[in-house]
mmCIF file of C-alpha atoms in Angstrom:
data_model
loop_
_atom_site.group_PDB
_atom_site.id
_atom_site.type_symbol
_atom_site.label_atom_id
_atom_site.label_comp_id
_atom_site.label_asym_id
_atom_site.label_seq_id
_atom_site.Cartn_x
_atom_site.Cartn_y
_atom_site.Cartn_z
ATOM 1 C CA MET A 1 -21.873 -2.079 15.697
ATOM 2 C CA THR A 2 -19.591 -1.013 18.569
ATOM 3 C CA LYS A 3 -16.115 -1.979 17.339
ATOM 4 C CA LEU A 4 -13.200 0.338 18.112
ATOM 5 C CA LEU A 5 -10.238 0.886 15.787
ATOM 6 C CA SER A 6 -7.186 2.331 17.524
ATOM 7 C CA LEU A 7 -4.565 3.882 15.237
ATOM 8 C CA GLY A 8 -0.951 4.626 16.085
ATOM 9 C CA GLU A 9 2.156 3.258 17.739
ATOM 10 C CA LEU A 10 2.698 -0.222 19.078
ATOM 11 C CA LEU A 11 6.021 -0.383 20.872
ATOM 12 C CA ILE A 12 8.040 -1.920 23.668
ATOM 13 C CA ASP A 13 7.882 -0.299 27.103
ATOM 14 C CA MET A 14 11.040 -1.083 29.043
ATOM 15 C CA LEU A 15 9.635 -1.000 32.559
ATOM 16 C CA PRO A 16 11.798 -0.714 35.683
ATOM 17 C CA GLN A 17 11.828 -3.700 38.006
ATOM 18 C CA ASP A 18 12.956 -1.855 41.125
ATOM 19 C CA SER A 19 12.726 1.579 42.700
ATOM 20 C CA GLN A 20 16.222 2.484 41.479
ATOM 21 C CA ASN A 21 15.283 1.854 37.809
ATOM 22 C CA SER A 22 18.292 -0.453 37.585
ATOM 23 C CA ALA A 23 16.697 -3.354 35.666
ATOM 24 C CA TYR A 24 14.037 -3.357 32.962
ATOM 25 C CA LEU A 25 11.483 -5.772 31.529
ATOM 26 C CA PRO A 26 10.190 -5.429 27.920
ATOM 27 C CA ILE A 27 6.395 -5.164 27.904
ATOM 28 C CA ALA A 28 4.030 -4.371 25.030
ATOM 29 C CA GLY A 29 2.749 -0.809 25.049
ATOM 30 C CA GLY A 30 2.015 2.356 23.113
ATOM 31 C CA ALA A 31 -0.885 4.616 24.034
ATOM 32 C CA PRO A 32 -3.268 3.702 21.170
ATOM 33 C CA ALA A 33 -2.497 0.009 21.669
ATOM 34 C CA ASN A 34 -3.242 0.412 25.377
ATOM 35 C CA VAL A 35 -6.640 1.889 24.516
ATOM 36 C CA ALA A 36 -7.458 -1.003 22.194
ATOM 37 C CA VAL A 37 -6.517 -3.535 24.873
ATOM 38 C CA GLY A 38 -8.354 -1.568 27.563
ATOM 39 C CA TYR A 39 -11.503 -1.531 25.451
ATOM 40 C CA ALA A 40 -11.202 -5.263 24.716
ATOM 41 C CA LYS A 41 -10.565 -6.180 28.369
ATOM 42 C CA LEU A 42 -13.795 -4.416 29.290
ATOM 43 C CA GLY A 43 -15.585 -6.703 26.844
ATOM 44 C CA GLY A 44 -15.681 -4.631 23.664
ATOM 45 C CA LYS A 45 -14.521 -5.551 20.174
ATOM 46 C CA ALA A 46 -11.306 -3.752 19.253
ATOM 47 C CA ALA A 47 -8.802 -3.690 16.427
ATOM 48 C CA PHE A 48 -5.398 -2.019 16.154
ATOM 49 C CA CYS A 49 -4.000 -0.306 13.067
ATOM 50 C CA GLY A 50 -0.303 0.485 12.791
ATOM 51 C CA GLY A 51 3.091 -0.450 11.448
ATOM 52 C CA MET A 52 4.903 -3.384 13.043
ATOM 53 C CA GLY A 53 8.647 -3.969 12.938
ATOM 54 C CA ASP A 54 10.352 -6.873 11.210
ATOM 55 C CA ASP A 55 12.174 -8.017 14.347
ATOM 56 C CA TYR A 56 11.882 -10.169 17.451
ATOM 57 C CA PHE A 57 9.958 -7.576 19.456
ATOM 58 C CA ALA A 58 7.280 -7.498 16.753
ATOM 59 C CA LYS A 59 6.376 -11.104 17.473
ATOM 60 C CA GLN A 60 5.974 -10.292 21.160
ATOM 61 C CA LEU A 61 3.741 -7.323 20.339
ATOM 62 C CA SER A 62 1.502 -9.223 17.949
ATOM 63 C CA LYS A 63 1.086 -12.069 20.440
ATOM 64 C CA SER A 64 0.269 -9.607 23.215
ATOM 65 C CA LEU A 65 -2.543 -8.007 21.240
ATOM 66 C CA ALA A 66 -3.942 -11.408 20.296
ATOM 67 C CA GLN A 67 -3.755 -12.519 23.945
ATOM 68 C CA TYR A 68 -6.180 -9.731 24.857
ATOM 69 C CA LYS A 69 -8.421 -10.445 21.844
ATOM 70 C CA VAL A 70 -7.500 -7.298 19.927
ATOM 71 C CA SER A 71 -7.780 -7.892 16.181
ATOM 72 C CA THR A 72 -4.483 -7.560 14.323
ATOM 73 C CA GLU A 73 -5.912 -7.585 10.793
ATOM 74 C CA TYR A 74 -4.710 -3.981 10.350
ATOM 75 C CA LEU A 75 -1.302 -4.518 11.941
ATOM 76 C CA PHE A 76 1.073 -4.286 8.997
ATOM 77 C CA THR A 77 4.629 -5.647 9.028
ATOM 78 C CA ILE A 78 7.038 -3.095 7.581
ATOM 79 C CA LYS A 79 9.907 -5.038 6.000
ATOM 80 C CA ASP A 80 13.407 -4.380 7.356
ATOM 81 C CA SER A 81 12.104 -1.966 10.004
ATOM 82 C CA GLN A 82 12.569 -1.988 13.758
ATOM 83 C CA THR A 83 10.186 -1.694 16.669
ATOM 84 C CA ALA A 84 10.226 1.529 18.668
ATOM 85 C CA VAL A 85 11.349 1.260 22.295
ATOM 86 C CA VAL A 86 10.643 3.581 25.205
ATOM 87 C CA ILE A 87 12.489 3.503 28.526
ATOM 88 C CA VAL A 88 9.977 4.224 31.300
ATOM 89 C CA SER A 89 11.311 5.522 34.616
ATOM 90 C CA LEU A 90 9.161 5.770 37.734
ATOM 91 C CA ASP A 91 9.599 8.073 40.704
ATOM 92 C CA GLU A 92 8.634 7.279 44.308
ATOM 93 C CA THR A 93 4.980 8.259 43.699
ATOM 94 C CA GLY A 94 4.567 6.065 40.604
ATOM 95 C CA GLU A 95 4.764 9.017 38.191
ATOM 96 C CA ARG A 96 6.616 8.187 35.001
ATOM 97 C CA SER A 97 9.033 9.802 32.566
ATOM 98 C CA PHE A 98 9.925 8.568 29.073
ATOM 99 C CA ASN A 99 12.996 8.219 26.866
ATOM 100 C CA PHE A 100 12.050 7.205 23.312
ATOM 101 C CA TYR A 101 14.182 5.286 20.808
ATOM 102 C CA ARG A 102 12.098 5.933 17.721
ATOM 103 C CA HIS A 103 14.019 6.907 14.566
ATOM 104 C CA ASN A 104 12.396 5.672 11.358
ATOM 105 C CA THR A 105 10.781 2.814 13.275
ATOM 106 C CA ALA A 106 7.844 0.785 11.961
ATOM 107 C CA ASP A 107 5.170 2.858 13.709
ATOM 108 C CA LEU A 108 6.257 5.890 11.636
ATOM 109 C CA LEU A 109 6.081 4.038 8.305
ATOM 110 C CA LEU A 110 2.342 3.383 8.041
ATOM 111 C CA THR A 111 1.006 4.856 4.775
ATOM 112 C CA SER A 112 -2.353 5.824 3.338
ATOM 113 C CA GLU A 113 -2.192 2.675 1.181
ATOM 114 C CA HIS A 114 -2.385 0.567 4.342
ATOM 115 C CA LEU A 115 -5.598 2.373 5.260
ATOM 116 C CA ASN A 116 -7.286 1.070 2.115
ATOM 117 C CA HIS A 117 -7.641 -2.302 3.859
ATOM 118 C CA ILE A 118 -9.866 -0.950 6.637
ATOM 119 C CA LYS A 119 -13.483 -2.186 6.620
ATOM 120 C CA TRP A 120 -15.163 0.935 7.948
ATOM 121 C CA ASP A 121 -18.638 -0.605 7.923
ATOM 122 C CA GLU A 122 -17.522 -2.928 10.752
ATOM 123 C CA LEU A 123 -16.443 -0.050 13.011
ATOM 124 C CA SER A 124 -18.114 2.529 15.242
ATOM 125 C CA THR A 125 -15.149 4.515 16.533
ATOM 126 C CA LEU A 126 -11.636 5.600 15.540
ATOM 127 C CA HIS A 127 -9.189 6.539 18.295
ATOM 128 C CA PHE A 128 -5.726 8.100 17.903
ATOM 129 C CA CYS A 129 -3.064 10.127 19.764
ATOM 130 C CA SER A 130 -0.550 12.839 18.867
ATOM 131 C CA ASN A 131 2.489 10.572 18.555
ATOM 132 C CA THR A 132 1.484 9.971 14.928
ATOM 133 C CA LEU A 133 1.697 13.713 14.250
ATOM 134 C CA THR A 134 5.384 14.151 15.082
ATOM 135 C CA ASN A 135 6.714 14.014 11.516
ATOM 136 C CA LEU A 136 5.199 14.872 8.162
ATOM 137 C CA ALA A 137 4.744 11.409 6.657
ATOM 138 C CA ILE A 138 2.951 9.773 9.585
ATOM 139 C CA ALA A 139 0.975 12.973 10.213
ATOM 140 C CA ASN A 140 -0.322 12.839 6.627
ATOM 141 C CA THR A 141 -1.330 9.200 7.132
ATOM 142 C CA THR A 142 -3.123 10.110 10.352
ATOM 143 C CA VAL A 143 -5.084 12.941 8.756
ATOM 144 C CA CYS A 144 -5.991 10.617 5.889
ATOM 145 C CA ALA A 145 -7.428 8.155 8.446
ATOM 146 C CA LEU A 146 -9.395 10.944 10.126
ATOM 147 C CA LYS A 147 -10.921 12.000 6.807
ATOM 148 C CA LEU A 148 -11.869 8.404 6.003
ATOM 149 C CA ALA A 149 -13.461 7.995 9.430
ATOM 150 C CA LYS A 150 -15.543 11.160 9.048
ATOM 151 C CA ASN A 151 -16.536 10.274 5.485
ATOM 152 C CA ASN A 152 -17.773 6.956 6.862
ATOM 153 C CA HIS A 153 -19.643 8.690 9.722
ATOM 154 C CA LYS A 154 -17.578 7.197 12.550
ATOM 155 C CA LEU A 155 -17.007 8.709 15.985
ATOM 156 C CA VAL A 156 -13.454 10.071 16.235
ATOM 157 C CA SER A 157 -11.640 10.214 19.579
ATOM 158 C CA PHE A 158 -8.324 12.077 20.098
ATOM 159 C CA ASP A 159 -6.215 11.662 23.238
ATOM 160 C CA VAL A 160 -3.642 14.417 22.734
ATOM 161 C CA ASN A 161 -1.174 12.565 25.006
ATOM 162 C CA LEU A 162 1.846 14.781 24.285
ATOM 163 C CA ARG A 163 5.345 13.320 24.457
ATOM 164 C CA TYR A 164 7.344 16.507 23.987
ATOM 165 C CA SER A 165 10.694 14.813 23.321
ATOM 166 C CA LEU A 166 9.320 13.254 20.110
ATOM 167 C CA TRP A 167 8.895 16.639 18.437
ATOM 168 C CA GLN A 168 11.845 18.172 16.612
ATOM 169 C CA ASN A 169 10.413 21.642 17.180
ATOM 170 C CA SER A 170 8.050 22.197 20.103
ATOM 171 C CA ASN A 171 6.666 25.280 18.339
ATOM 172 C CA ASP A 172 5.010 22.939 15.816
ATOM 173 C CA ILE A 173 2.975 21.035 18.383
ATOM 174 C CA GLU A 174 -0.154 23.144 18.760
ATOM 175 C CA GLN A 175 -0.523 23.753 15.038
ATOM 176 C CA ASN A 176 -0.369 20.028 14.251
ATOM 177 C CA VAL A 177 -2.694 19.111 17.101
ATOM 178 C CA HIS A 178 -5.164 21.870 16.228
ATOM 179 C CA ALA A 179 -5.376 20.693 12.608
ATOM 180 C CA CYS A 180 -6.968 17.453 13.839
ATOM 181 C CA TYR A 181 -9.743 19.002 15.929
ATOM 182 C CA ALA A 182 -11.987 19.579 12.913
ATOM 183 C CA TYR A 183 -12.292 15.806 12.428
ATOM 184 C CA CYS A 184 -12.828 14.921 16.101
ATOM 185 C CA ASP A 185 -15.913 14.355 18.241
ATOM 186 C CA ILE A 186 -14.027 13.712 21.505
ATOM 187 C CA VAL A 187 -10.744 15.232 22.691
ATOM 188 C CA LYS A 188 -8.913 14.258 25.881
ATOM 189 C CA LEU A 189 -6.299 16.504 27.480
ATOM 190 C CA SER A 190 -4.364 16.553 30.722
ATOM 191 C CA ARG A 191 -4.144 19.812 32.651
ATOM 192 C CA ASP A 192 -0.446 20.145 31.760
ATOM 193 C CA GLU A 193 -1.192 19.616 28.068
ATOM 194 C CA LEU A 194 -3.965 22.191 28.128
ATOM 195 C CA ASN A 195 -1.705 24.761 29.760
ATOM 196 C CA PHE A 196 1.061 24.103 27.218
ATOM 197 C CA LEU A 197 -1.220 24.357 24.166
ATOM 198 C CA ALA A 198 -2.963 27.444 25.495
ATOM 199 C CA GLU A 199 0.394 29.132 26.101
ATOM 200 C CA GLN A 200 1.491 28.363 22.530
ATOM 201 C CA THR A 201 -1.568 30.245 21.247
ATOM 202 C CA GLN A 202 -1.271 33.005 23.866
ATOM 203 C CA GLN A 203 -4.725 32.175 25.238
ATOM 204 C CA ALA A 204 -6.009 31.503 28.724
ATOM 205 C CA PRO A 205 -6.702 27.773 29.253
ATOM 206 C CA ASP A 206 -10.480 28.337 29.460
ATOM 207 C CA ASP A 207 -10.411 30.253 26.196
ATOM 208 C CA TYR A 208 -8.426 27.470 24.545
ATOM 209 C CA LEU A 209 -11.018 24.919 25.681
ATOM 210 C CA GLN A 210 -13.744 27.042 24.140
ATOM 211 C CA ALA A 211 -11.731 27.324 20.929
ATOM 212 C CA ILE A 212 -11.593 23.518 20.706
ATOM 213 C CA LEU A 213 -15.374 23.298 21.072
ATOM 214 C CA ASN A 214 -15.748 25.975 18.401
ATOM 215 C CA THR A 215 -14.025 23.685 15.877
ATOM 216 C CA GLY A 216 -16.942 21.239 16.170
ATOM 217 C CA VAL A 217 -15.582 18.935 18.873
ATOM 218 C CA LYS A 218 -18.518 17.829 21.036
ATOM 219 C CA LEU A 219 -16.734 16.725 24.236
ATOM 220 C CA VAL A 220 -13.412 17.740 25.778
ATOM 221 C CA PHE A 221 -12.304 15.567 28.710
ATOM 222 C CA LEU A 222 -9.762 17.245 30.989
ATOM 223 C CA THR A 223 -7.884 15.086 33.493
ATOM 224 C CA ASP A 224 -5.612 16.367 36.235
ATOM 225 C CA GLY A 225 -3.957 13.429 38.024
ATOM 226 C CA PRO A 226 -5.696 12.798 41.365
ATOM 227 C CA ALA A 227 -7.662 16.078 41.102
ATOM 228 C CA PRO A 228 -11.241 16.076 39.744
ATOM 229 C CA ALA A 229 -11.685 15.476 36.001
ATOM 230 C CA THR A 230 -13.974 17.684 33.937
ATOM 231 C CA VAL A 231 -15.818 17.235 30.657
ATOM 232 C CA TYR A 232 -16.799 20.255 28.569
ATOM 233 C CA HIS A 233 -19.698 20.432 26.121
ATOM 234 C CA LYS A 234 -21.154 23.580 24.606
ATOM 235 C CA ALA A 235 -24.350 22.984 26.604
ATOM 236 C CA PHE A 236 -22.897 21.691 29.901
ATOM 237 C CA ILE A 237 -19.794 21.209 32.073
ATOM 238 C CA LEU A 238 -19.415 18.232 34.419
ATOM 239 C CA SER A 239 -16.750 17.439 37.026
ATOM 240 C CA GLU A 240 -16.058 14.417 39.198
ATOM 241 C CA SER A 241 -13.324 13.408 41.610
ATOM 242 C CA ALA A 242 -11.274 10.310 40.883
ATOM 243 C CA PRO A 243 -11.342 7.459 43.424
ATOM 244 C CA ILE A 244 -8.671 7.832 46.103
ATOM 245 C CA ILE A 245 -5.906 5.248 45.622
ATOM 246 C CA ASN A 246 -2.247 4.576 46.371
ATOM 247 C CA ALA A 247 -0.798 4.538 42.852
ATOM 248 C CA VAL A 248 1.789 1.900 41.974
ATOM 249 C CA ASP A 249 2.286 2.854 38.300
ATOM 250 C CA THR A 250 0.406 5.546 36.360
ATOM 251 C CA THR A 251 1.703 4.414 32.936
ATOM 252 C CA SER A 252 -1.672 3.430 31.494
ATOM 253 C CA ALA A 253 -4.037 5.556 33.610
ATOM 254 C CA GLY A 254 -5.012 7.985 30.864
ATOM 255 C CA ASP A 255 -5.383 5.207 28.312
ATOM 256 C CA ALA A 256 -7.618 3.235 30.673
ATOM 257 C CA PHE A 257 -9.696 6.362 31.263
ATOM 258 C CA ILE A 258 -10.428 7.055 27.593
ATOM 259 C CA ALA A 259 -10.921 3.333 26.873
ATOM 260 C CA GLY A 260 -13.543 3.318 29.623
ATOM 261 C CA VAL A 261 -15.277 6.412 28.276
ATOM 262 C CA LEU A 262 -15.433 4.984 24.750
ATOM 263 C CA TYR A 263 -16.582 1.572 25.980
ATOM 264 C CA TYR A 264 -19.367 3.125 28.050
ATOM 265 C CA LEU A 265 -20.613 5.321 25.218
ATOM 266 C CA ASN A 266 -20.578 2.413 22.773
ATOM 267 C CA HIS A 267 -22.235 -0.142 25.042
ATOM 268 C CA THR A 268 -24.901 1.822 26.909
ATOM 269 C CA ASP A 269 -28.325 2.505 25.379
ATOM 270 C CA GLU A 270 -27.377 0.816 22.114
ATOM 271 C CA ASN A 271 -30.609 1.951 20.449
ATOM 272 C CA THR A 272 -29.354 5.551 20.534
ATOM 273 C CA PRO A 273 -26.772 6.562 17.908
ATOM 274 C CA LEU A 274 -23.355 7.616 19.156
ATOM 275 C CA ASN A 275 -23.786 11.182 17.927
ATOM 276 C CA GLY A 276 -26.838 11.382 20.162
ATOM 277 C CA LYS A 277 -25.100 9.904 23.187
ATOM 278 C CA ILE A 278 -22.252 12.426 23.158
ATOM 279 C CA ASN A 279 -24.816 15.226 23.452
ATOM 280 C CA ASN A 280 -26.714 13.557 26.309
ATOM 281 C CA GLU A 281 -25.625 15.105 29.617
ATOM 282 C CA GLN A 282 -26.595 12.131 31.788
ATOM 283 C CA LEU A 283 -24.880 9.568 29.582
ATOM 284 C CA VAL A 284 -21.747 11.710 29.413
ATOM 285 C CA LYS A 285 -21.770 12.084 33.207
ATOM 286 C CA HIS A 286 -21.891 8.310 33.636
ATOM 287 C CA ALA A 287 -19.174 7.836 30.987
ATOM 288 C CA LEU A 288 -16.917 10.257 32.905
ATOM 289 C CA SER A 289 -17.482 8.344 36.135
ATOM 290 C CA PHE A 290 -16.834 4.990 34.465
ATOM 291 C CA GLY A 291 -13.661 6.297 32.837
ATOM 292 C CA LEU A 292 -12.346 7.555 36.173
ATOM 293 C CA ARG A 293 -12.889 4.159 37.781
ATOM 294 C CA CYS A 294 -11.025 2.501 34.916
ATOM 295 C CA GLY A 295 -8.126 4.959 35.132
ATOM 296 C CA SER A 296 -7.807 4.522 38.885
ATOM 297 C CA LYS A 297 -7.789 0.725 38.691
ATOM 298 C CA ALA A 298 -5.023 0.839 36.076
ATOM 299 C CA CYS A 299 -2.754 2.605 38.584
ATOM 300 C CA LEU A 300 -2.796 -0.315 41.006
ATOM 301 C CA ALA A 301 -0.458 -2.603 39.040
ATOM 302 C CA LYS A 302 2.726 -2.224 37.005
ATOM 303 C CA GLY A 303 2.770 -2.295 33.232
ATOM 304 C CA ALA A 304 0.296 -1.293 30.583
ATOM 305 C CA PHE A 305 -1.725 -4.207 29.156
ATOM 306 C CA PRO A 306 -1.757 -6.255 32.398
ATOM 307 C CA ALA A 307 -2.818 -3.268 34.527
ATOM 308 C CA LEU A 308 -5.823 -2.319 32.398
ATOM 309 C CA PRO A 309 -9.040 -3.340 34.201
ATOM 310 C CA THR A 310 -11.733 -5.797 33.179
ATOM 311 C CA LEU A 311 -15.423 -4.933 33.441
ATOM 312 C CA GLN A 312 -15.639 -6.972 36.650
ATOM 313 C CA ASP A 313 -12.896 -4.816 38.175
ATOM 314 C CA VAL A 314 -14.913 -1.602 37.806
ATOM 315 C CA THR A 315 -18.528 -2.692 38.376
#
């Protein structure tokens, strides 16, 4: 049983078609959806859970997930709602910035009643991000999913993945993020996110990392662009440099990284339970390395779903 359920937003990325960002192409995206597709493209079984708009874009999104063999049994159409859209702009190095159009869109309207359909006995892992913490209703649904996952003894993965413009009050961010740690086994942060959250709590970054581990989180993965990535466990700390590349588009790099980590942990040494693997230093070291290769490969092409690597790409 190695099936991943990714919870959160499925939306349209409007990606620039030239270096001046003067023309855009609508492509399926959304960080949790990227992780589900990344996991499936590596060869794993994945499902996506979220609200889907009642519009033309919704059909494109549903077809895109199905194209990459991601199960849509928990993709719920919200009547008379629209699909969220994000305008992605790229600079000369491939780094991106985001402008969200996401007011009362379908991804925010998932409820705890939708979660009653989930067959937890078919799953090994729940993955989510912070974009479903940005208002009270969807945050309550997210926490409900986390409680259900823990009650059903599933691994819970949290890519913090902050999009600051989605929060009405930036002072609320750390409190809402921190409330989820108690349900999580794995947390992924970027260096910028760590610095921001630590500053909100008036702690040094290293102290904030330790505070996360003290909540019961087993592994904290810290990425830092092209700089070495580090994973923290109460018993060990591991670092590894990412492969050197010429990035074309970094849109899905972090999603590819965590998809790779989760795939590796789920599909290596399948006789060992997941809660044993995340405490095994050697397995975690190899998962970090595999995740870095996946993240680097995803930077070599434009877009989200198409850029995510297959297993052949990284082995």
